[in-house]
Structure formats: C-alpha cells, structure tokens
XYZ file of N, CA and C in Angstrom:
870
model
N 79.365 1.916 72.180
C 79.204 3.211 71.525
C 80.343 3.513 70.571
N 81.546 3.035 70.920
C 82.703 3.354 70.086
C 82.628 2.649 68.745
N 82.146 1.379 68.780
C 82.098 0.623 67.516
C 81.127 1.227 66.508
N 79.884 1.562 66.890
C 78.999 2.220 65.912
C 79.562 3.537 65.399
N 80.242 4.309 66.300
C 80.818 5.582 65.877
C 81.957 5.360 64.885
N 82.778 4.337 65.151
C 83.863 4.015 64.235
C 83.323 3.538 62.896
N 82.263 2.706 62.961
C 81.650 2.226 61.716
C 81.078 3.386 60.901
N 80.489 4.369 61.592
C 79.930 5.525 60.889
C 81.033 6.325 60.207
N 82.153 6.493 60.907
C 83.276 7.236 60.328
C 83.821 6.515 59.103
N 83.946 5.173 59.206
C 84.467 4.401 58.076
C 83.524 4.458 56.876
N 82.224 4.447 57.141
C 81.249 4.491 56.054
C 81.192 5.876 55.406
N 81.320 6.914 56.220
C 81.251 8.270 55.686
C 82.576 8.740 55.104
N 83.662 8.051 55.448
C 84.980 8.481 55.009
C 85.128 8.639 53.513
N 84.837 7.611 52.708
C 84.999 7.745 51.247
C 84.152 8.866 50.657
N 82.907 8.982 51.130
C 82.046 10.049 50.612
C 82.585 11.421 51.005
N 83.121 11.533 52.226
C 83.668 12.808 52.685
C 84.902 13.203 51.875
N 85.732 12.229 51.549
C 86.926 12.505 50.746
C 86.520 12.979 49.349
N 85.555 12.293 48.742
C 85.083 12.699 47.416
C 84.467 14.094 47.455
N 83.681 14.361 48.497
C 83.057 15.683 48.626
C 84.117 16.769 48.762
N 85.160 16.481 49.535
C 86.233 17.462 49.713
C 86.986 17.703 48.420
N 87.266 16.632 47.665
C 88.045 16.761 46.433
C 87.237 17.398 45.306
N 85.952 17.040 45.221
C 85.145 17.479 44.083
C 84.336 18.741 44.349
N 84.202 19.143 45.611
C 83.391 20.318 45.924
C 84.164 21.368 46.718
N 84.656 20.998 47.882
C 85.301 21.985 48.751
C 86.583 22.523 48.119
N 87.430 21.633 47.597
C 88.688 22.079 47.006
C 88.468 22.995 45.792
N 87.610 22.637 44.817
C 87.398 23.555 43.679
C 86.830 24.904 44.115
N 85.873 24.885 45.063
C 85.305 26.153 45.522
C 86.361 27.012 46.214
N 87.164 26.374 47.057
C 88.221 27.120 47.731
C 89.243 27.678 46.762
N 89.600 26.891 45.756
C 90.575 27.347 44.757
C 90.035 28.526 43.959
N 88.765 28.454 43.572
C 88.149 29.555 42.833
C 88.119 30.818 43.687
N 87.775 30.662 44.965
C 87.723 31.826 45.855
C 89.102 32.478 45.994
N 90.154 31.673 46.141
C 91.509 32.226 46.269
C 91.951 32.883 44.962
N 91.644 32.235 43.831
C 92.039 32.800 42.533
C 91.359 34.129 42.251
N 90.216 34.379 42.890
C 89.503 35.633 42.640
C 90.280 36.844 43.150
N 91.313 36.618 43.957
C 92.128 37.722 44.462
C 93.437 37.882 43.686
N 93.551 37.143 42.560
C 94.777 37.196 41.776
C 94.473 37.595 40.336
N 95.465 38.136 39.659
C 95.406 38.347 38.217
C 96.246 37.246 37.587
N 95.602 36.348 36.887
C 96.298 35.183 36.352
C 95.602 34.672 35.110
N 96.372 34.040 34.247
C 95.819 33.404 33.053
C 95.542 31.932 33.280
N 96.282 31.333 34.232
C 96.049 29.923 34.516
C 96.704 29.574 35.849
N 95.893 29.198 36.837
C 96.418 28.740 38.111
C 97.223 29.807 38.831
N 98.067 29.355 39.760
C 98.835 30.271 40.607
C 100.227 30.558 40.059
N 100.642 29.837 39.026
C 101.970 30.069 38.465
C 101.985 31.403 37.715
N 102.833 32.304 38.158
C 102.911 33.633 37.545
C 101.759 34.537 37.927
N 100.965 34.137 38.925
C 99.819 34.944 39.335
C 100.273 36.168 40.130
N 99.537 37.244 39.991
C 99.834 38.484 40.699
C 98.680 38.788 41.647
N 98.999 38.946 42.919
C 97.974 39.231 43.913
C 97.485 40.671 43.740
N 96.162 40.823 43.594
C 95.580 42.159 43.380
C 94.529 42.497 44.430
N 94.342 41.607 45.396
C 93.379 41.887 46.462
C 91.956 41.968 45.948
N 91.282 43.049 46.281
C 89.868 43.206 45.901
C 89.691 43.932 44.569
N 90.763 44.134 43.827
C 90.659 44.875 42.557
C 89.748 44.163 41.566
N 89.799 42.835 41.535
C 88.928 42.086 40.621
C 87.458 42.359 40.930
N 87.119 42.397 42.218
C 85.727 42.645 42.608
C 85.323 44.076 42.271
N 86.220 45.025 42.484
C 85.922 46.417 42.152
C 85.725 46.591 40.647
N 86.598 45.962 39.874
C 86.474 46.056 38.415
C 85.186 45.390 37.938
N 84.879 44.232 38.540
C 83.704 43.474 38.107
C 82.428 44.270 38.331
N 82.304 44.895 39.482
C 81.094 45.637 39.805
C 80.918 46.861 38.919
N 82.012 47.377 38.366
C 81.926 48.550 37.490
C 81.927 48.174 36.007
N 82.024 46.865 35.708
C 82.090 46.404 34.321
C 80.689 46.382 33.716
N 80.501 47.100 32.625
C 79.185 47.167 31.985
C 78.763 45.807 31.427
N 79.729 44.999 30.986
C 79.401 43.670 30.465
C 78.871 42.766 31.592
N 79.493 42.858 32.762
C 79.019 42.090 33.914
C 77.628 42.554 34.339
N 77.403 43.851 34.328
C 76.096 44.389 34.696
C 75.015 43.910 33.725
N 75.347 43.909 32.420
C 74.387 43.437 31.425
C 74.111 41.945 31.602
N 75.162 41.166 31.847
C 74.989 39.731 32.055
C 74.151 39.459 33.301
N 74.363 40.262 34.351
C 73.571 40.104 35.575
C 72.108 40.413 35.310
N 71.858 41.496 34.592
C 70.477 41.865 34.275
C 69.822 40.794 33.404
N 70.546 40.270 32.425
C 69.999 39.211 31.579
C 69.663 37.970 32.408
N 70.543 37.625 33.344
C 70.308 36.447 34.176
C 69.077 36.633 35.051
N 68.956 37.811 35.657
C 67.785 38.078 36.502
C 66.510 38.063 35.668
N 66.564 38.682 34.489
C 65.382 38.711 33.612
C 64.970 37.304 33.211
N 65.951 36.506 32.788
C 65.626 35.140 32.388
C 65.066 34.341 33.557
N 65.684 34.474 34.735
C 65.238 33.721 35.902
C 63.797 34.063 36.265
N 63.473 35.358 36.257
C 62.115 35.773 36.609
C 61.106 35.296 35.568
N 61.407 35.536 34.283
C 60.464 35.146 33.234
C 60.273 33.637 33.191
N 61.372 32.878 33.284
C 61.275 31.425 33.207
C 60.550 30.859 34.416
N 60.889 31.330 35.614
C 60.275 30.785 36.827
C 58.784 31.065 36.874
N 58.399 32.318 36.616
C 56.982 32.678 36.685
C 56.176 31.936 35.628
N 56.678 31.899 34.393
C 55.926 31.235 33.318
C 55.839 29.731 33.536
N 56.915 29.120 34.030
C 56.898 27.668 34.227
C 55.995 27.262 35.379
N 55.985 28.035 36.456
C 55.085 27.734 37.574
C 53.633 27.947 37.152
N 53.368 29.028 36.407
C 52.003 29.304 35.960
C 51.498 28.213 35.017
N 52.325 27.838 34.033
C 51.919 26.789 33.104
C 51.778 25.447 33.817
N 52.716 25.133 34.719
C 52.619 23.888 35.468
C 51.358 23.826 36.300
N 50.963 24.974 36.888
C 49.737 25.015 37.687
C 48.507 24.787 36.819
N 48.464 25.433 35.655
C 47.319 25.247 34.758
C 47.208 23.795 34.296
N 48.334 23.207 33.924
C 48.310 21.815 33.481
C 47.904 20.878 34.613
N 48.399 21.145 35.823
C 48.057 20.295 36.960
C 46.571 20.374 37.273
N 46.000 21.575 37.201
C 44.568 21.727 37.455
C 43.740 21.020 36.386
N 44.216 21.041 35.152
C 43.481 20.387 34.066
C 43.529 18.872 34.178
N 44.638 18.330 34.650
C 44.844 16.878 34.635
C 44.513 16.228 35.980
N 44.248 17.053 37.007
C 44.052 16.483 38.342
C 42.821 15.579 38.417
N 41.815 15.884 37.620
C 40.612 15.046 37.613
C 40.751 13.943 36.576
N 40.117 12.849 36.846
C 40.193 11.699 35.935
C 39.290 11.929 34.727
N 39.796 11.552 33.544
C 39.041 11.666 32.310
C 39.589 10.638 31.329
N 38.832 10.283 30.305
C 39.316 9.289 29.341
C 40.597 9.749 28.652
N 41.591 8.872 28.609
C 42.861 9.197 27.983
C 43.851 9.874 28.902
N 43.523 10.020 30.193
C 44.437 10.674 31.137
C 45.760 9.928 31.239
N 45.721 8.608 31.127
C 46.926 7.793 31.225
C 47.913 8.103 30.103
N 47.390 8.645 28.980
C 48.260 8.991 27.864
C 48.690 10.456 27.911
N 47.828 11.328 28.448
C 48.111 12.762 28.475
C 49.290 13.074 29.398
N 49.322 12.463 30.579
C 50.373 12.776 31.553
C 51.763 12.411 31.025
N 51.985 11.181 30.493
C 53.316 10.894 29.922
C 53.691 11.814 28.768
N 52.697 12.230 27.969
C 52.975 13.140 26.860
C 53.452 14.495 27.363
N 52.827 14.981 28.437
C 53.233 16.263 29.006
C 54.623 16.195 29.630
N 54.987 15.030 30.165
C 56.275 14.874 30.836
C 57.405 14.642 29.841
N 57.085 14.188 28.636
C 58.098 13.767 27.662
C 59.208 14.784 27.425
N 58.919 16.090 27.248
C 60.030 17.035 26.990
C 61.062 17.082 28.115
N 60.626 16.807 29.337
C 61.536 16.915 30.480
C 62.588 15.812 30.479
N 62.283 14.668 29.874
C 63.234 13.553 29.885
C 64.220 13.634 28.721
N 64.028 14.589 27.814
C 64.963 14.764 26.707
C 66.198 15.519 27.172
N 67.341 15.219 26.579
C 68.558 15.958 26.901
C 68.462 17.369 26.332
N 69.221 18.281 26.929
C 69.170 19.678 26.500
C 69.622 19.835 25.057
N 70.615 19.064 24.621
C 71.094 19.179 23.247
C 70.020 18.757 22.242
N 69.248 17.737 22.593
C 68.143 17.324 21.725
C 67.087 18.421 21.682
N 66.764 18.980 22.843
C 65.756 20.045 22.917
C 66.190 21.258 22.097
N 67.439 21.672 22.238
C 67.910 22.841 21.486
C 67.959 22.564 19.983
N 68.266 21.319 19.606
C 68.258 20.974 18.179
C 66.842 21.072 17.609
N 65.862 20.602 18.385
C 64.462 20.681 17.944
C 64.043 22.139 17.770
N 64.352 22.956 18.774
C 63.898 24.346 18.728
C 64.691 25.179 17.733
N 65.933 24.829 17.497
C 66.684 25.548 16.463
C 66.019 25.345 15.100
N 65.531 24.137 14.862
C 64.806 23.870 13.613
C 63.481 24.634 13.587
N 62.784 24.683 14.719
C 61.516 25.405 14.777
C 61.696 26.909 14.629
N 62.849 27.426 15.073
C 63.111 28.860 14.996
C 63.650 29.297 13.629
N 63.919 28.373 12.723
C 64.517 28.709 11.434
C 63.640 29.723 10.688
N 64.287 30.725 10.128
C 63.534 31.820 9.522
C 62.731 31.372 8.305
N 63.331 30.561 7.435
C 62.668 30.175 6.183
C 61.803 28.932 6.317
N 62.267 27.945 7.082
C 61.567 26.662 7.105
C 61.064 26.276 8.500
N 61.241 27.154 9.484
C 60.860 26.825 10.848
C 59.354 26.709 11.034
N 58.982 25.867 11.985
C 57.566 25.612 12.264
C 56.856 26.879 12.736
N 57.511 27.669 13.597
C 56.869 28.863 14.145
C 56.631 29.915 13.075
N 57.603 30.137 12.204
C 57.407 31.122 11.138
C 56.390 30.649 10.106
N 56.325 29.343 9.890
C 55.285 28.818 8.993
C 53.892 29.068 9.559
N 53.769 28.971 10.895
C 52.482 29.288 11.527
C 52.142 30.765 11.339
N 53.146 31.627 11.484
C 52.897 33.057 11.278
C 52.488 33.351 9.845
N 53.141 32.705 8.887
C 52.770 32.901 7.485
C 51.348 32.391 7.226
N 50.954 31.320 7.931
C 49.622 30.745 7.720
C 48.515 31.704 8.138
N 48.821 32.595 9.083
C 47.811 33.574 9.518
C 48.136 34.967 8.978
N 48.906 35.007 7.872
C 49.219 36.252 7.152
C 50.044 37.230 7.975
N 50.953 36.706 8.806
C 51.872 37.547 9.562
C 53.289 37.358 9.037
N 54.117 38.355 9.234
C 55.497 38.289 8.742
C 56.339 37.399 9.651
N 57.242 36.609 9.062
C 58.150 35.796 9.882
C 59.117 36.681 10.665
N 59.656 36.143 11.744
C 60.557 36.926 12.593
C 61.864 36.166 12.803
N 62.888 36.890 13.154
C 64.191 36.306 13.481
C 64.218 35.998 14.976
N 63.786 34.814 15.322
C 63.613 34.473 16.724
C 64.911 34.572 17.523
N 65.997 34.081 16.986
C 67.262 34.020 17.720
C 68.211 35.154 17.380
N 67.887 35.963 16.376
C 68.792 37.016 15.931
C 68.233 38.413 16.131
N 67.032 38.514 16.668
C 66.452 39.808 17.019
C 66.710 40.059 18.500
N 67.418 41.139 18.861
C 67.720 41.395 20.274
C 66.489 41.486 21.161
N 65.358 41.854 20.584
C 64.133 41.974 21.376
C 63.417 40.644 21.564
N 63.779 39.641 20.754
C 63.100 38.352 20.823
C 63.991 37.210 21.310
N 65.293 37.397 21.289
C 66.207 36.304 21.600
C 66.001 35.762 23.011
N 65.872 36.654 24.001
C 65.678 36.197 25.377
C 64.339 35.506 25.550
N 63.303 36.049 24.914
C 61.986 35.419 24.976
C 62.033 34.034 24.336
N 62.799 33.887 23.267
C 62.945 32.596 22.605
C 63.590 31.579 23.545
N 64.610 32.004 24.291
C 65.241 31.105 25.260
C 64.258 30.697 26.358
N 63.444 31.643 26.789
C 62.437 31.335 27.809
C 61.443 30.302 27.278
N 61.050 30.435 26.007
C 60.137 29.469 25.401
C 60.726 28.058 25.403
N 62.010 27.966 25.058
C 62.671 26.655 25.043
C 62.717 26.071 26.449
N 63.093 26.895 27.425
C 63.167 26.418 28.802
C 61.789 26.063 29.326
N 60.783 26.841 28.948
C 59.407 26.563 29.356
C 58.944 25.211 28.830
N 59.231 24.937 27.578
C 58.816 23.679 26.961
C 59.480 22.475 27.632
N 60.749 22.635 28.001
C 61.469 21.494 28.561
C 61.206 21.277 30.047
N 61.097 22.335 30.832
C 61.087 22.170 32.284
C 59.768 22.489 32.967
N 58.780 23.016 32.245
C 57.458 23.176 32.856
C 56.886 21.842 33.334
N 57.201 20.703 32.673
C 56.723 19.421 33.214
C 57.171 19.147 34.646
N 58.319 19.681 35.065
C 58.759 19.473 36.442
C 57.814 20.167 37.415
N 57.493 21.440 37.151
C 56.557 22.135 38.027
C 55.173 21.494 37.953
N 54.819 20.997 36.778
C 53.543 20.290 36.626
C 53.478 19.079 37.543
N 54.537 18.295 37.608
C 54.552 17.108 38.465
C 54.481 17.481 39.943
N 55.233 18.521 40.334
C 55.218 18.946 41.736
C 53.822 19.409 42.146
N 53.193 20.217 41.303
C 51.882 20.766 41.640
C 50.780 19.711 41.513
N 50.951 18.772 40.590
C 49.981 17.678 40.492
C 50.033 16.821 41.752
N 51.244 16.557 42.254
C 51.375 15.811 43.507
C 50.726 16.575 44.649
N 50.869 17.905 44.650
C 50.222 18.705 45.686
C 48.708 18.624 45.611
N 48.170 18.669 44.394
C 46.716 18.546 44.237
C 46.217 17.187 44.696
N 46.982 16.135 44.382
C 46.569 14.794 44.775
C 46.615 14.601 46.287
N 47.407 15.430 46.990
C 47.514 15.297 48.439
C 46.372 15.966 49.194
N 45.583 16.804 48.509
C 44.446 17.465 49.157
C 43.324 16.451 49.351
N 42.813 16.367 50.565
C 41.788 15.384 50.877
C 40.481 15.699 50.153
N 39.830 14.712 49.529
C 38.553 14.957 48.837
C 37.470 15.489 49.766
N 37.539 15.126 51.063
C 36.534 15.601 52.014
C 36.521 17.123 52.112
N 37.678 17.752 51.891
C 37.759 19.209 51.940
C 36.896 19.838 50.860
N 36.979 19.274 49.647
C 36.169 19.778 48.549
C 34.680 19.486 48.778
N 34.382 18.309 49.308
C 32.979 17.950 49.554
C 32.349 18.889 50.566
N 33.094 19.236 51.604
C 32.566 20.160 52.610
C 32.311 21.536 52.004
N 33.213 21.980 51.125
C 33.039 23.284 50.483
C 31.812 23.289 49.577
N 31.599 22.200 48.854
C 30.428 22.130 47.965
C 29.132 22.091 48.772
N 29.156 21.407 49.906
C 27.960 21.358 50.752
C 27.621 22.739 51.310
N 28.649 23.583 51.475
C 28.414 24.945 51.945
C 28.004 25.879 50.817
N 27.915 25.345 49.597
C 27.458 26.141 48.468
C 28.540 26.908 47.746
N 29.821 26.520 47.911
C 30.909 27.224 47.241
C 30.929 26.882 45.755
N 31.142 27.889 44.919
C 31.246 27.684 43.483
C 32.629 27.157 43.143
N 32.818 26.600 41.916
C 34.149 26.109 41.534
C 35.243 27.169 41.646
N 34.933 28.415 41.266
C 35.947 29.471 41.381
C 36.266 29.773 42.841
N 35.272 29.741 43.711
C 35.506 29.972 45.135
C 36.333 28.845 45.742
N 36.063 27.608 45.317
C 36.845 26.472 45.806
C 38.310 26.616 45.393
N 38.530 27.051 44.146
C 39.895 27.232 43.659
C 40.639 28.307 44.450
N 39.963 29.451 44.686
C 40.621 30.591 45.318
C 40.799 30.394 46.823
N 39.805 29.824 47.480
C 39.829 29.753 48.953
C 40.369 28.448 49.504
N 40.413 27.396 48.672
C 40.869 26.097 49.183
C 42.088 25.589 48.428
N 41.940 25.424 47.108
C 42.999 24.778 46.331
C 44.295 25.577 46.351
N 44.231 26.841 45.970
C 45.455 27.648 45.888
C 46.140 27.832 47.246
N 45.401 28.155 48.330
C 46.092 28.258 49.629
C 46.773 26.963 50.060
N 46.149 25.814 49.796
C 46.764 24.547 50.167
C 47.946 24.195 49.267
N 47.965 24.796 48.076
C 49.063 24.527 47.138
C 50.247 25.466 47.321
N 50.130 26.462 48.175
C 51.210 27.451 48.334
C 52.563 26.807 48.628
N 52.667 25.824 49.559
C 53.982 25.200 49.786
C 54.555 24.545 48.538
N 53.717 23.894 47.754
C 54.190 23.239 46.536
C 54.569 24.267 45.469
N 53.826 25.371 45.402
C 54.159 26.434 44.455
C 55.509 27.053 44.807
N 55.736 27.282 46.103
C 57.022 27.833 46.541
C 58.159 26.872 46.244
N 57.922 25.587 46.470
C 58.949 24.585 46.174
C 59.305 24.590 44.698
N 58.286 24.578 43.837
C 58.525 24.595 42.393
C 59.250 25.867 41.974
N 58.854 27.011 42.550
C 59.493 28.282 42.198
C 60.950 28.320 42.641
N 61.243 27.800 43.824
C 62.616 27.779 44.315
C 63.505 26.887 43.456
N 63.005 25.702 43.135
C 63.795 24.785 42.315
C 64.063 25.373 40.935
N 63.049 25.977 40.339
C 63.226 26.521 39.001
C 64.100 27.778 39.007
N 63.992 28.599 40.062
C 64.814 29.806 40.112
C 66.293 29.455 40.279
N 66.593 28.434 41.091
C 67.989 28.017 41.261
C 68.547 27.495 39.943
N 67.759 26.684 39.253
C 68.235 26.107 37.998
C 68.315 27.159 36.896
N 67.360 28.079 36.853
C 67.354 29.103 35.810
C 68.496 30.088 35.993
N 68.857 30.362 37.244
C 69.902 31.344 37.512
C 71.241 30.918 36.913
N 71.507 29.615 36.867
C 72.796 29.140 36.367
C 72.722 28.601 34.937
N 71.732 29.028 34.170
C 71.565 28.515 32.812
C 72.802 28.800 31.958
N 73.218 27.790 31.231
C 74.361 27.931 30.327
C 74.137 27.172 29.028
N 73.690 25.920 29.150
C 73.653 25.029 27.989
C 72.763 25.544 26.862
N 71.565 26.037 27.188
C 70.657 26.523 26.147
C 71.211 27.782 25.489
N 71.801 28.654 26.296
C 72.394 29.875 25.737
C 73.551 29.522 24.815
N 74.402 28.617 25.262
C 75.567 28.219 24.468
C 75.143 27.573 23.152
N 74.117 26.734 23.193
C 73.714 25.973 22.013
C 72.890 26.796 21.027
N 72.119 27.776 21.517
C 71.190 28.480 20.645
C 71.681 29.857 20.208
N 72.236 30.638 21.131
C 72.578 32.022 20.788
C 74.040 32.369 21.041
N 74.733 31.627 21.889
C 76.104 31.966 22.236
C 76.224 33.280 22.979
N 75.113 33.737 23.555
C 75.103 35.012 24.266
C 74.633 36.175 23.419
N 74.484 35.964 22.124
C 74.083 37.042 21.212
C 72.579 37.094 21.020
N 72.126 37.936 20.096
C 72.934 38.888 19.314
C 73.473 40.023 20.195
N 74.727 40.376 19.966
C 75.382 41.323 20.860
C 75.551 40.692 22.225
N 74.933 41.295 23.231
C 74.911 40.721 24.579
C 73.482 40.503 25.054
N 72.562 40.350 24.113
C 71.145 40.279 24.462
C 70.804 39.079 25.329
N 71.543 37.981 25.188
C 71.239 36.775 25.960
C 72.435 36.269 26.751
N 73.447 37.113 26.942
C 74.630 36.653 27.690
C 74.320 36.626 29.180
N 74.313 35.452 29.763
C 74.044 35.291 31.183
C 75.364 35.254 31.955
N 75.264 35.192 33.278
C 76.469 35.159 34.100
C 77.314 33.923 33.817
N 76.675 32.783 33.605
C 77.423 31.566 33.289
C 78.188 31.722 31.984
N 77.551 32.321 30.989
C 78.209 32.557 29.710
C 79.329 33.570 29.869
N 79.118 34.563 30.703
C 80.131 35.584 30.970
C 81.377 34.950 31.594
N 81.171 34.067 32.579
C 82.296 33.376 33.222
C 83.017 32.483 32.219
N 82.258 31.792 31.385
C 82.852 30.909 30.374
C 83.742 31.692 29.414
N 83.265 32.818 28.937
C 84.043 33.612 27.974
C 85.305 34.187 28.624
N 85.168 34.670 29.864
C 86.336 35.216 30.548
C 87.412 34.160 30.758
N 86.994 32.980 31.198
C 87.961 31.954 31.552
C 88.509 31.162 30.392
N 87.667 30.854 29.383
C 88.082 29.940 28.325
C 88.278 30.591 26.963
N 87.875 31.849 26.826
C 88.130 32.565 25.574
C 89.172 33.660 25.745
N 89.070 34.409 26.846
C 90.006 35.497 27.091
C 91.071 35.120 28.120
N 90.952 33.944 28.709
C 91.944 33.406 29.656
C 92.243 34.369 30.808
N 91.236 35.071 31.254
C 91.357 35.902 32.457
C 90.761 35.107 33.609
N 91.527 34.141 34.104
C 91.021 33.210 35.105
C 90.707 33.920 36.416
N 91.492 34.928 36.773
C 91.245 35.646 38.016
C 89.896 36.336 38.014
N 89.595 37.076 36.951
C 88.318 37.777 36.867
C 87.166 36.790 36.707
N 87.399 35.710 35.943
C 86.364 34.684 35.800
C 86.051 34.045 37.154
N 87.080 33.814 37.973
C 86.867 33.256 39.310
C 86.074 34.221 40.179
N 86.343 35.511 40.031
C 85.601 36.521 40.786
C 84.121 36.478 40.430
N 83.817 36.438 39.136
C 82.420 36.355 38.702
C 81.777 35.053 39.180
N 82.558 33.969 39.176
C 82.036 32.690 39.653
C 81.708 32.754 41.140
N 82.543 33.446 41.921
C 82.278 33.586 43.356
C 80.964 34.333 43.583
N 80.737 35.387 42.804
C 79.483 36.129 42.924
C 78.296 35.223 42.622
N 78.429 34.410 41.572
C 77.356 33.465 41.240
C 77.138 32.456 42.355
N 78.223 31.954 42.929
C 78.123 30.970 44.001
C 77.398 31.554 45.210
N 77.706 32.809 45.536
C 77.062 33.455 46.683
C 75.560 33.579 46.448
N 75.168 34.050 45.266
C 73.742 34.208 44.967
C 73.038 32.843 44.950
N 73.659 31.863 44.286
C 73.075 30.518 44.262
C 73.009 29.933 45.664
N 74.012 30.233 46.500
C 73.998 29.752 47.879
C 72.844 30.339 48.680
N 72.544 31.620 48.434
C 71.407 32.248 49.115
C 70.102 31.575 48.713
N 69.948 31.321 47.404
C 68.747 30.625 46.938
C 68.661 29.216 47.525
N 69.802 28.517 47.573
C 69.817 27.174 48.145
C 69.498 27.204 49.630
N 69.960 28.251 50.342
C 69.670 28.379 51.767
C 68.173 28.583 51.998
N 67.559 29.389 51.139
C 66.107 29.578 51.233
C 65.388 28.249 51.045
N 65.849 27.489 50.061
C 65.259 26.167 49.798
C 65.441 25.246 51.001
N 66.644 25.249 51.606
C 66.917 24.390 52.760
C 66.033 24.764 53.944
N 65.891 26.079 54.200
C 65.030 26.530 55.295
C 63.591 26.100 55.054
N 63.159 26.209 53.799
C 61.804 25.787 53.458
C 61.599 24.306 53.745
N 62.568 23.478 53.360
C 62.454 22.040 53.584
C 62.441 21.722 55.074
N 63.328 22.371 55.846
C 63.397 22.105 57.284
C 62.100 22.504 57.971
N 61.571 23.658 57.620
C 60.309 24.097 58.215
C 59.168 23.175 57.830
N 59.168 22.735 56.563
C 58.129 21.815 56.131
C 58.162 20.510 56.900
N 59.351 19.976 57.149
C 59.464 18.729 57.900
C 59.055 18.915 59.359
N 59.413 20.071 59.941
C 59.058 20.310 61.336
C 57.544 20.440 61.505
N 56.879 21.006 60.508
C 55.422 21.118 60.582
C 54.773 19.750 60.485
N 55.342 18.914 59.591
C 54.799 17.553 59.455
C 54.990 16.766 60.740
N 56.189 16.936 61.366
C 56.456 16.231 62.608
C 55.559 16.741 63.728
C-alpha cells in the first residue's frame, strides 16, 4: 500500500507545485492586495482594511461595469443557446450536403478572437462595412455600430454570437444524437404531431444539455475582455465597459493595484459561484448515469 501511495504522491507532485505557483499563489496575492492601497505590490503599500470594498460598492463606474457585464452575459448566453438549439434541430436529420454544412457552422469557433474582431470591425465600418451596405441596399440609413451607445453592446453580442454559438450547437447536437430513435417512433405511433414531439419529448430530454451549454457560455461571457478591448475599448463612454475592462484600466492605466485587486476578487467570487453550479451539475449528472 505504501508504494502505490508514494508513487501517486511523486506523480502528482509536479502538477501540484505548478497549480500552487500558477493558481493558488496569484489568487492569494490578489486577495491580500485587495486590503491595501498600493500602486505596485506590497512595497510602500498602506493597509486600508475593507475601505477598498466599501469604495468599490459605492463607485458608479464599478456599478456601470457590473450592469454591462450582467447585460452582456444574459444577452449572449440566451441568444447563443437559442441559436445553437435552432441549428442543432435543423442539422440533426440527415440531408444531402450535411457533411459540408456542419464544418461550415463550426468554422467561426476555431478562429482566434483577434481574427474574428478584425473581420467584424471591417463589417461594422460605417462607409464600407458589409452590414451598412446591406442597410443601404434596402433603403435604410447606415448606423454607427461601435460608436452608438445604444448599439455598441448589441454589436459585441453579435460578434460573440457568431464566434461561440457553434459551441452550443455542438453540445445540443450531441444531445439530440443521444436520444433513442425508438422514443420518436413510439410517439409517432401514438399520433403525436412534429410540434408535440418537439415540446413533449425533444426539449425535455435536451434540458441537461441546454443547462450545460448555458452554464459554459455564462461563465465565459462573464469574464469577456478580448472582444471589448479589440472593438470598443469599453466605449463609447462606458457603454461597453465590463468588469474585466474595469480591472484592466484600474491596474494598468491608473496603477491602482489595490482597488483593481478588490474588483478582481469580486469577479473571482462570482465566477466561482458559476463554476460551483457547473461542478454540482456535472456531479449530479454522473451520479444519475451511475
């Protein structure tokens, strides 16, 4: 018994050291820095206790960034799950050219974010962009997609929808493929219409996969930074400034590392809650299978 236990410790040792250095130590350092007023590290830092948290909760910029993050997370998650479900339902049955349609739908997901933002920045261009040219073609006025405060957040959601809806599509397509054909045959023999089959059989059986897709997308959407940084920089004004962008500006533009660490701790707590929900879902799913 001792030898297998020793072998396990030796095998897990390097991974545990890396995990401690790359995850536990940075998180612990950020948490400690959140109680200090400092521009960089602990040198010259002033302990302020919970003042950073009190200031943060009363800061209108933090409140706006929080609201923007929640809005983006809800809009992106709901739209991506809905679009992924529609695409999965359309592609679940075999038809000529299906082998080409599925890779085409997945293609945006394999592109890097910088490539995706470069494509959409060109499409959003006021004078020569593809979207405004479409509006002109139907006799509508072009719009400032990234510079109108009322459209900037929706524009970011469109970019995220285009890139990551294929992920929810794959999850839900796998869920559809896991439903036994005999279930549908029995429903048809009982005289169920296609809409009744969808509502009473397909959607209820897909609920676990829908929840999985929603959880994964909500966790990823909550910490969005790259698309905001590349397309709007948080503007116009604060229309698209998310919590990640807020932390970035505090720490790397205004060098208020203490307050930036405080905001990061708040983000970590919220992301941890979402991750805990995901973990509970996975554990329950495995226990049901077992």
